[in-house]
Amino acid sequence: MSSYTYRTYPYVRPAELDGKSVRRPVVIVGAGMAGPTLALALAEKGVPSVVLDEDDTVSLGSRSICQAKHSLETWDRFGIAGRMTEKGITWTEGEVYLRDKPVYRFNLAPEPGHKFPAFVNLQQYYVEEFLYERCAGEPLVELRHRNKVVAIRPRADGVAVDVETPDGRYTLDADWLVACDGVRSAVRHMLDLPYPGEVFHDRFLIADIRLKGDLPKERRFWFYPPFHPTNSVLLHRQADDVLRVDFQLGRDADPEEEKKPENVDKRLRQMFGPDARWEHEWTSVYTFTCRMMERFVHGRTIFVGDAAHVVSPFGARGGNAAVADADNLAWKLAAVIAGRAPAGLIDSYCSERRAASVENIRHSTRATDFITPKFPASRVFRDATLALARDFPFARSLINSGRLSVPTAHTGSPLDTPDRDNDWAGGPPPGCAAVDAPLGDGWLVDRLGRDFTVLTFGPAAAIPGARSVSVEAEELAQRRYDARPGTTYLIRPDRYVAARWRTFDPQAVQAALDRALGKEPTC
Amino acid sequence: MLKRTSNLARPDEVYNAIVDAHKGLDDEQARAFDARLILLLANHVGDEAVIREALAAAAAPAIDGGNGVV
Ligand SMILES: Cc1cc2nc3c(=O)[nH]c(=O)nc-3n(C[C@H](O)[C@H](O)[C@H](O)COP(=O)(O)OP(=O)(O)OC[C@H]3O[C@@H](n4cnc5c(N)ncnc54)[C@H](O)[C@@H]3O)c2cc1C
């Protein structure tokens, strides 16, 4: 049925079953999008980890298809983003239709000069496949399939993890346990932690199909299209000539009926006409929730990705947030494990990524409320917006079919040093993601270190514990960083700006670096 | 002249503030709320010609959600 061949990744009998047990600095539960990303980010900083996954293959179903620029930049550090862009579909434009008429068009990449596009559409199974392959070539990552976590025992300085395998059970002792085990997180249940949030009742049908012909590359979203007049439809292309068609079904739809191939085909036939031919790739009827844990860090157990927060699919924020979580946590864990930063640094993972989650949930909830209005007045306003959209451009900008994932800011994080100079007219302020720009015949993102980077517009500046990148005459970079001669940025390993100045002052940079590592200020 | 292009720095914020203000109101309450809101905004706009233009624009055919009828 599927065009994708699911490989089976071999189970290897763990040494612990034969009595060889060593304490691990980091044990990761779950090899979805977050787990292997975290393991590879730790490995590039020299920290070994074990990743445990209960099954032996990649994501069943294409699930997350829109891989955002910031995620691609993260994966590029591991050398796999090139494969992803090659295999996937690069797109920047989206079109919103009312009935059969286009009413709103957006372009997510208004200007060139970035190594990666705003989005590459690639099915989650490919993303995981590329991650798994990269893990296999990384001696510091041990990815163990068919290793299911069945119990955990938190201790003051670590966590004991009970793991079930086809050959029986064993225990792993970890300094840190990171739960990347998805929305139904087993670890969260084991610790009996609540997962508060909002449940949405509208049902949606995903029909991923392989369709031959000239497929549109842009994202298309219809309100009340002629082929599905009561609700909305989303169409998006993926690799291998696969299309995602997402039908809003309403609250009363019967999932079992809707899933039947003949019923799915009937809907598709109305959409694509009598001559179209397709094969089914993946079908799923879903409802969704927006939830977030109160704290992502519980002693030595840390929650990442869907285990910690979950949003609706509109906006492509789930998988991309999971990757951003992993990147935010990796350098902090590495710094704490190396004794370079106090353990309290880990708490900033919670505050920063919770802020991101709040933002993601807000966006996702709004898009959801627009697509599936919850009360009469919200429907009235939604339909009024659509009605005005044809003639009034302002109304088009209010149409919300999902505001697509961009790196979230964590303004006010205790790790950031607020601006001291007050003449910034642009550039990413502290707490925002660094922006890419062409540098020579390469890219700024390629020059950023695995560790901290001091980016100076002028002569190179040496700061212990940071890589120095000097930019002399690069117009686009200067503009994107609102730079003048002397302008200096301190950029974290996860490519977020920690501080910036108009002039290079080594003491100020050192103090900002200490602060970004969660150290007590020395003066 | 009635502005046709976006005049809001944060359109999503304003849209959601307006919609959320209707939460929990029944139909009649919502209409009374909207009436007060329109009068407040009209007074703020101040320009009768613009208000008349907006009245004409708003009177254009409405779409009917759900049934696909214009
Ligand atoms: C229909 C749909 C469409 C989506 N579209 C998008 C999109 O376009 N863009 C986007 O960014 N996101 C999208 N998402 C969301 C995205 O799929 C998730 O946010 C993402 O997979 C989260 O990654 P994760 O690593 O946190 O969890 P998962 O990918 O769910 O991984 C969890 C892993 O943990 C393992 N596991 C669970 N329990 C145990 C245990 N006890 N022991 C060992 N292993 C265990 C599982 O086997 C699994 O591999 C979509 C989701 C759905 C359902």
XYZ file of C-alpha atoms and ligand atoms in Angstrom:
646
model
C 0.000 0.000 0.000
C 2.705 2.458 0.969
C 5.355 3.701 -1.428
C 7.743 3.762 1.468
C 9.500 0.577 2.458
C 9.687 0.337 6.201
C 13.028 -1.088 7.148
C 13.445 -3.092 10.275
C 16.282 -1.917 12.436
C 18.030 -4.789 14.139
C 17.655 -5.498 17.797
C 20.988 -6.172 19.475
C 21.133 -7.974 22.796
C 22.203 -5.307 25.330
C 25.417 -6.004 27.266
C 23.580 -5.283 30.503
C 21.694 -8.573 30.121
C 25.048 -10.290 30.512
C 25.937 -8.379 33.620
C 27.989 -5.622 31.987
C 26.534 -2.480 33.378
C 27.998 1.012 33.367
C 26.404 4.205 34.495
C 25.304 6.418 31.585
C 25.429 10.199 31.602
C 22.278 10.437 29.457
C 19.570 7.918 28.646
C 16.952 9.000 26.107
C 13.556 7.298 25.853
C 12.060 7.387 22.371
C 13.502 7.534 18.877
C 10.937 9.753 17.163
C 11.906 13.207 15.953
C 13.275 14.502 19.248
C 15.240 11.547 20.662
C 17.809 10.959 17.898
C 18.153 14.721 17.317
C 19.036 15.171 20.969
C 21.466 12.239 20.903
C 23.288 13.634 17.851
C 23.415 17.143 19.323
C 24.905 15.704 22.517
C 27.395 13.644 20.525
C 28.701 16.680 18.665
C 29.496 18.127 22.100
C 31.234 14.918 23.147
C 28.479 13.503 25.372
C 27.578 9.835 24.849
C 23.986 8.663 25.155
C 21.783 5.608 24.853
C 18.485 5.957 22.972
C 15.810 3.376 23.790
C 12.864 2.748 21.508
C 10.154 0.186 21.945
C 9.795 -0.729 18.286
C 12.185 -1.409 15.467
C 11.118 0.910 12.718
C 10.442 4.554 11.912
C 7.233 6.582 12.280
C 4.206 4.664 11.067
C 2.574 7.128 8.730
C 3.965 10.332 7.335
C 2.732 12.459 10.311
C 4.996 15.499 10.473
C 5.650 16.620 6.908
C 6.677 20.282 7.115
C 10.267 20.511 8.290
C 11.088 24.119 9.121
C 14.232 26.086 8.381
C 15.429 26.108 11.970
C 15.093 22.313 12.224
C 16.953 21.883 8.935
C 19.746 24.075 10.269
C 19.984 21.845 13.332
C 20.064 18.668 11.262
C 22.585 20.253 8.928
C 25.121 20.230 11.747
C 24.863 16.435 11.624
C 25.257 16.432 7.852
C 21.804 15.113 6.982
C 19.882 18.228 5.961
C 21.234 18.025 2.413
C 19.643 14.614 2.014
C 16.411 15.996 3.366
C 16.216 18.931 0.966
C 17.178 16.665 -1.901
C 14.514 14.112 -1.104
C 11.850 16.561 0.037
C 9.830 19.279 -1.607
C 10.958 22.848 -1.099
C 8.069 25.252 -0.946
C 7.575 28.834 0.117
C 4.127 29.795 -1.060
C 0.672 29.112 0.193
C -2.727 29.924 -1.165
C -6.032 30.186 0.650
C -9.285 29.665 -1.243
C -12.799 30.603 -0.386
C -15.109 28.262 -2.231
C -13.402 27.987 -5.627
C -11.654 31.375 -5.588
C -8.193 32.201 -4.301
C -8.438 34.977 -1.719
C -5.050 35.099 -0.085
C -1.516 34.183 -1.058
C 1.507 34.176 1.185
C 5.191 33.780 0.551
C 7.264 32.597 3.478
C 10.622 33.425 1.917
C 10.460 37.038 0.849
C 14.176 37.312 0.205
C 16.942 35.027 -0.970
C 20.257 34.624 0.817
C 19.545 31.774 3.217
C 21.081 28.328 3.069
C 17.738 26.701 3.825
C 14.230 27.490 2.643
C 11.375 28.253 5.026
C 10.135 24.671 4.702
C 10.984 21.377 3.149
C 8.164 18.887 3.047
C 9.389 15.450 3.925
C 7.520 12.638 5.566
C 8.431 11.917 9.157
C 9.509 8.363 8.286
C 12.260 9.734 6.044
C 13.382 12.205 8.687
C 13.658 9.400 11.202
C 15.371 7.107 8.700
C 18.064 9.711 8.021
C 18.456 10.349 11.741
C 18.764 6.621 12.488
C 21.379 6.169 9.783
C 23.364 9.073 11.122
C 23.121 7.658 14.652
C 24.455 4.330 13.377
C 27.603 6.115 12.178
C 28.062 8.023 15.427
C 30.080 6.115 18.027
C 28.741 8.277 20.873
C 25.123 7.320 20.148
C 23.782 3.893 20.936
C 20.313 3.486 19.458
C 18.614 0.396 20.887
C 15.515 -0.884 19.154
C 12.934 -3.082 20.856
C 14.036 -1.708 24.182
C 10.923 -0.614 26.004
C 11.092 1.417 29.184
C 8.716 -0.178 31.679
C 9.610 1.474 34.979
C 11.801 4.234 36.308
C 13.107 4.917 39.796
C 14.208 8.512 40.300
C 17.097 9.106 42.689
C 18.728 12.256 43.967
C 21.590 12.072 41.486
C 20.068 10.108 38.657
C 17.401 7.691 37.497
C 17.308 3.905 37.335
C 15.541 2.787 34.179
C 14.014 -0.672 33.758
C 14.019 -1.815 30.174
C 12.237 -4.756 28.576
C 13.737 -6.524 25.566
C 12.957 -9.713 23.655
C 15.629 -11.344 25.848
C 14.314 -10.100 29.160
C 14.690 -7.125 31.449
C 17.647 -5.078 32.542
C 18.307 -1.868 34.396
C 20.200 1.158 33.156
C 21.579 3.699 35.575
C 21.498 7.209 34.184
C 22.665 10.548 35.488
C 19.959 12.167 33.369
C 16.879 10.613 31.818
C 15.295 12.436 28.897
C 11.763 11.410 27.987
C 11.239 11.865 24.235
C 8.541 9.235 24.235
C 5.763 11.129 22.529
C 2.328 12.404 23.391
C 1.367 9.344 25.407
C 4.693 9.472 27.264
C 5.148 6.351 29.347
C 7.661 8.164 31.553
C 5.159 10.925 32.301
C 2.638 8.280 33.349
C 5.212 6.483 35.484
C 5.822 9.700 37.400
C 2.067 10.276 37.537
C 2.399 13.794 36.174
C -0.667 15.595 34.831
C -0.929 16.798 31.224
C -3.385 19.697 31.347
C -4.812 21.342 28.268
C -7.655 21.701 25.859
C -9.364 19.017 23.817
C -10.755 19.920 20.404
C -13.731 17.943 19.178
C -13.657 18.435 15.440
C -12.585 15.376 13.510
C -10.195 15.507 10.608
C -9.396 12.939 7.967
C -5.886 12.667 6.618
C -5.671 10.900 3.272
C -2.100 10.740 2.072
C -2.237 9.556 -1.509
C 0.116 9.023 -4.382
C -1.207 10.866 -7.375
C 0.377 11.003 -10.780
C 0.441 14.246 -12.658
C 1.440 17.822 -12.229
C 1.226 18.264 -8.489
C 1.048 21.702 -6.915
C 4.012 22.581 -4.726
C 2.390 25.275 -2.669
C 0.226 24.714 0.366
C -3.452 25.059 -0.499
C -6.196 25.609 1.983
C -9.881 25.852 1.134
C -12.759 27.140 3.167
C -16.008 25.618 1.911
C -14.670 24.296 -1.416
C -17.212 23.030 -3.947
C -15.901 19.485 -3.478
C -16.358 19.609 0.317
C -18.815 22.470 0.832
C -19.447 22.144 4.544
C -15.901 22.442 5.858
C -12.240 23.082 5.098
C -9.602 21.116 3.189
C -5.815 21.317 3.247
C -3.619 20.043 0.419
C 0.120 19.695 0.648
C 2.728 17.889 -1.354
C 5.367 15.523 0.040
C 8.235 13.521 -1.399
C 7.564 10.590 -3.791
C 4.530 12.268 -5.430
C 2.574 11.913 -2.225
C -0.117 14.446 -1.440
C -1.499 15.153 1.975
C -5.205 15.851 1.833
C -6.696 16.836 5.150
C -10.500 17.057 5.289
C -12.229 18.721 8.169
C -15.135 16.450 9.025
C -16.878 18.247 11.851
C -17.809 17.008 15.296
C -20.321 14.343 14.470
C -18.295 12.334 11.979
C -17.984 8.613 12.659
C -14.272 7.754 12.508
C -14.829 4.105 11.578
C -17.114 5.007 8.677
C -14.841 7.796 7.475
C -11.792 5.566 7.438
C -13.374 3.054 5.071
C -11.511 3.181 1.751
C -14.691 3.531 -0.288
C -15.712 6.596 1.731
C -12.269 8.171 1.517
C -12.254 7.532 -2.224
C -15.640 9.192 -2.590
C -14.293 12.390 -1.031
C -11.144 12.267 -3.145
C -13.143 11.639 -6.299
C -15.155 14.790 -5.686
C -11.949 16.711 -5.187
C -9.817 15.410 -8.046
C -12.472 14.569 -10.621
C -13.457 11.462 -12.572
C -10.140 10.870 -14.338
C -7.707 11.038 -11.451
C -5.953 7.856 -10.316
C -4.323 7.473 -6.930
C -2.997 4.970 -4.453
C -3.402 5.271 -0.735
C -0.331 5.943 1.330
C -1.708 6.511 4.803
C -5.154 7.246 6.189
C -5.955 8.551 9.615
C -8.946 10.115 11.334
C -7.908 12.298 14.198
C -8.931 14.876 16.725
C -6.352 16.869 18.569
C -5.466 18.460 21.847
C -3.272 21.302 23.001
C -1.513 20.345 26.222
C 1.527 21.342 28.187
C 3.178 20.006 31.324
C 3.536 22.435 34.192
C 7.250 21.728 34.394
C 9.457 20.004 31.832
C 12.185 19.187 34.365
C 11.488 16.884 37.300
C 14.695 16.279 39.204
C 16.911 14.285 36.879
C 14.080 13.494 34.442
C 13.489 15.917 31.582
C 10.600 15.954 29.113
C 11.107 16.890 25.471
C 8.825 17.153 22.434
C 5.286 15.786 22.379
C 5.851 14.252 25.804
C 6.028 17.769 27.263
C 3.679 19.717 24.991
C 1.400 19.027 22.074
C -0.409 21.225 19.558
C -2.769 20.863 16.615
C -1.111 20.128 13.269
C -2.055 23.534 11.809
C 1.174 25.483 11.681
C 3.633 22.578 11.635
C 4.695 23.262 15.165
C 4.802 19.809 16.778
C 7.814 18.146 15.241
C 9.659 21.410 14.771
C 9.170 22.305 18.425
C 10.452 18.855 19.388
C 13.649 19.508 17.433
C 14.022 22.983 18.956
C 13.572 21.479 22.435
C 16.318 18.977 21.735
C 18.667 21.662 20.475
C 17.945 23.910 23.445
C 18.558 21.116 25.929
C 21.606 19.475 24.340
C 24.184 22.197 24.965
C 22.903 22.827 28.468
C 23.116 19.160 29.433
C 26.570 18.951 27.860
C 27.774 22.022 29.772
C 26.419 20.702 33.084
C 27.861 17.224 32.508
C 31.256 18.742 31.659
C 31.149 20.770 34.876
C 31.228 23.975 32.870
C 27.854 25.175 34.106
C 25.839 24.706 37.300
C 22.983 22.171 37.273
C 20.548 25.084 37.536
C 21.175 25.795 33.853
C 18.793 22.943 33.083
C 15.930 24.917 34.628
C 16.320 27.462 31.848
C 15.436 24.690 29.397
C 12.071 24.562 31.108
C 11.488 28.314 31.226
C 12.628 28.948 27.656
C 10.873 26.038 26.034
C 7.731 26.531 28.080
C 7.605 30.095 26.747
C 7.989 28.656 23.240
C 5.241 26.158 23.944
C 2.859 28.819 25.188
C 3.500 30.673 21.945
C 3.025 27.567 19.819
C -0.170 26.619 21.613
C -1.496 30.158 21.254
C -0.869 30.121 17.505
C -2.219 26.653 17.085
C -5.337 27.350 19.146
C -6.069 30.482 17.156
C -5.695 28.740 13.838
C -7.893 25.966 15.150
C -10.502 28.422 16.366
C -10.497 30.076 12.969
C -10.829 26.791 11.107
C -13.310 25.280 13.558
C -15.086 28.171 15.322
C -16.120 27.238 18.849
C -19.073 29.528 19.468
C -21.570 31.381 17.265
C -19.888 34.784 17.372
C -16.525 33.335 16.427
C -18.106 31.723 13.376
C -19.815 34.980 12.469
C -16.526 36.879 12.646
C -14.681 34.153 10.758
C -17.227 34.172 7.938
C -17.264 37.983 7.905
C -13.486 37.947 7.472
C -13.775 35.511 4.583
C -16.544 37.576 2.996
C -14.472 40.759 3.139
C -11.298 39.077 1.971
C -12.007 39.283 -1.741
C -12.249 43.075 -1.814
C -10.319 44.095 1.282
C -6.671 43.119 1.603
C -6.688 43.807 5.351
C -9.164 40.962 5.845
C -6.907 38.561 3.962
C -4.217 38.995 6.545
C -6.715 37.930 9.217
C -7.449 34.604 7.546
C -5.736 32.037 9.693
C -5.245 28.585 8.242
C -2.205 28.016 10.454
C 0.578 30.517 11.066
C 3.553 28.444 10.097
C 6.324 27.597 12.482
C 9.145 30.101 12.902
C 11.674 29.924 15.747
C 9.967 31.176 18.895
C 11.610 33.886 20.961
C 12.212 33.556 24.681
C 12.507 37.216 25.472
C 13.482 37.877 29.063
C 15.234 34.579 29.651
C 17.628 34.853 32.604
C 20.382 33.585 30.292
C 20.147 36.614 28.024
C 21.899 39.917 28.564
C 19.466 42.709 27.701
C 20.565 45.320 25.170
C 22.654 48.085 26.716
C 22.940 50.151 23.552
C 19.614 51.608 22.553
C 20.233 52.387 18.914
C 19.280 49.045 17.401
C 17.065 49.445 14.382
C 17.019 45.758 13.478
C 18.857 42.503 13.863
C 17.803 39.668 16.175
C 17.635 40.872 19.781
C 18.672 38.633 22.702
C 16.273 35.700 23.010
C 15.678 35.488 19.258
C 17.109 33.067 16.750
C 20.176 34.103 14.786
C 19.491 34.664 11.106
C 21.432 33.174 8.268
C 23.202 35.178 5.566
C 25.691 34.438 2.806
C 29.331 34.644 3.933
C 31.952 34.403 1.232
C 31.011 31.344 -0.764
C 29.308 29.753 2.234
C 26.733 30.588 4.871
C 26.714 32.097 8.296
C 24.973 29.020 9.736
C 27.948 26.920 8.617
C 30.352 29.119 10.515
C 28.525 29.113 13.822
C 30.275 26.863 16.310
C 29.013 23.790 18.069
C 29.737 25.897 21.085
C 29.179 29.611 21.612
C 30.113 31.955 18.773
C 31.271 35.542 19.040
C 30.247 37.165 15.783
C 32.051 40.426 15.186
C 31.597 42.865 12.352
C 35.199 43.922 12.203
C 38.408 42.311 13.420
C 38.191 38.852 14.961
C 37.796 38.752 18.724
C 39.123 35.945 20.876
C 37.091 34.926 23.900
C 37.976 31.729 25.737
C 35.189 29.171 25.409
C 33.738 30.622 22.217
C 34.461 30.432 18.523
C 35.200 33.688 16.817
C 33.645 34.574 13.495
C 34.530 37.863 11.922
C 32.526 39.437 9.148
C 34.127 42.246 7.224
C 32.330 43.241 4.063
C 29.200 41.174 3.739
C 26.391 43.488 2.974
C 23.475 41.165 3.585
C 24.880 39.919 6.883
C 25.468 43.488 7.978
C 21.934 44.441 7.146
C 20.389 41.403 8.811
C 22.335 42.119 11.986
C 21.913 45.900 11.800
C 25.695 45.953 12.039
C 28.264 48.717 12.036
C 32.001 48.336 12.443
C 32.448 46.895 15.943
C 28.996 45.364 16.281
C 29.324 42.100 18.213
C 26.835 39.280 18.795
C 27.145 36.401 21.246
C 25.334 33.417 19.745
C 24.511 30.265 21.702
C 25.121 26.741 20.444
C 21.410 26.467 19.570
C 21.799 29.550 17.337
C 19.938 31.934 19.615
C 21.302 35.381 20.354
C 22.427 35.720 23.991
C 23.702 39.303 23.845
C 24.850 42.010 21.441
C 26.789 45.217 21.564
C 27.792 48.112 19.354
C 31.434 47.732 20.289
C 33.505 44.727 21.183
C 34.255 44.708 24.904
C 35.903 41.445 25.982
C 34.795 41.811 29.581
C 31.182 42.353 28.618
C 31.274 39.357 26.289
C 32.815 37.181 29.004
C 30.160 38.275 31.499
C 27.387 37.546 28.989
C 28.889 34.145 28.273
C 28.938 33.323 31.991
C 25.377 34.486 32.291
C 24.305 32.366 29.317
C 25.858 29.382 31.089
C 23.765 30.093 34.158
C 26.698 31.118 36.311
C 26.324 33.634 39.116
C 27.397 37.064 37.985
C 30.870 37.775 39.350
C 30.447 41.510 39.668
C -11.210 57.072 2.210
C -11.829 53.786 3.883
C -8.564 51.912 4.320
C -8.502 48.639 2.463
C -5.063 47.369 3.377
C -4.038 46.261 6.818
C -3.705 49.084 9.301
C -2.890 46.940 12.332
C 0.588 46.147 13.597
C -0.609 42.914 15.158
C -3.731 41.862 13.233
C -4.053 38.403 14.811
C -3.964 39.908 18.301
C -6.703 42.396 17.545
C -8.880 39.856 15.745
C -8.660 37.435 18.626
C -9.295 40.107 21.230
C -12.511 41.021 19.418
C -13.666 37.435 18.990
C -12.759 36.441 22.540
C -14.731 39.383 23.911
C -17.863 37.565 22.669
C -17.171 34.394 24.608
C -20.072 33.487 26.853
C -22.491 36.025 25.365
C -25.822 34.837 24.006
C -27.039 36.158 20.645
C -28.804 39.165 22.029
C -25.945 40.081 24.314
C -23.522 39.715 21.420
C -25.587 42.100 19.302
C -25.758 44.646 22.080
C -22.027 44.275 22.587
C -21.352 44.772 18.881
C -23.615 47.832 18.788
C -21.684 49.476 21.607
C -18.392 48.537 19.987
C -19.404 49.921 16.582
C -20.591 53.189 18.099
C -17.368 53.576 20.048
C -15.230 52.893 17.013
C -17.372 55.116 14.760
C -16.964 57.987 17.142
C -13.259 57.398 17.197
C -13.058 57.329 13.404
C -14.950 60.596 13.364
C -15.146 60.932 9.592
C -18.722 60.548 8.377
C -17.711 59.820 4.789
C -15.504 56.946 5.937
C -18.266 55.565 8.149
C -20.710 55.641 5.243
C -18.204 53.882 3.056
C -17.758 51.204 5.697
C -21.536 50.823 5.969
C -21.759 50.219 2.234
C -18.868 47.741 2.278
C -20.410 45.803 5.138
C -23.758 45.633 3.330
C -22.266 43.579 0.496
C -23.569 40.003 0.293
C -22.605 37.867 3.238
C -21.383 34.338 2.904
C -23.301 31.660 4.630
C -21.066 29.258 6.463
C -21.892 25.638 6.086
C -24.434 25.519 3.314
C -22.271 26.931 0.618
C -24.922 29.511 -0.275
C -23.834 33.023 -1.133
C -1.394 13.891 11.508
C -0.206 14.592 12.054
C 0.422 15.582 11.290
C 1.516 16.273 11.785
N 2.117 17.229 10.997
C 3.200 17.907 11.475
C 3.931 18.823 10.660
O 3.626 19.029 9.476
N 5.001 19.476 11.199
C 5.382 19.243 12.493
O 6.357 19.868 12.941
N 4.744 18.337 13.280
C 3.670 17.653 12.804
N 3.066 16.696 13.573
C 3.532 16.446 14.936
C 4.743 15.531 14.992
O 4.473 14.279 14.388
C 5.129 15.325 16.446
O 5.103 16.562 17.103
C 6.521 14.731 16.574
O 6.538 13.408 16.113
C 6.981 14.753 18.019
O 8.229 14.117 18.136
P 8.623 13.352 19.457
O 10.000 12.854 19.223
O 8.356 14.218 20.622
O 7.609 12.142 19.592
P 7.368 10.912 18.587
O 7.849 11.225 17.239
O 5.957 10.514 18.785
O 8.326 9.763 19.150
C 8.089 9.059 20.352
C 8.903 7.777 20.321
O 8.918 7.193 21.628
C 8.846 5.794 21.523
N 8.323 5.278 22.797
C 7.126 5.521 23.363
N 7.023 4.893 24.550
C 8.186 4.249 24.754
C 8.685 3.421 25.798
N 7.969 3.118 26.895
N 9.935 2.918 25.674
C 10.686 3.190 24.580
N 10.255 3.964 23.564
C 9.012 4.481 23.649
C 7.941 5.561 20.320
O 8.182 4.311 19.720
C 8.345 6.711 19.388
O 9.340 6.334 18.481
C 1.982 15.976 13.083
C 1.355 14.970 13.838
C 0.287 14.269 13.330
C -0.342 13.179 14.156
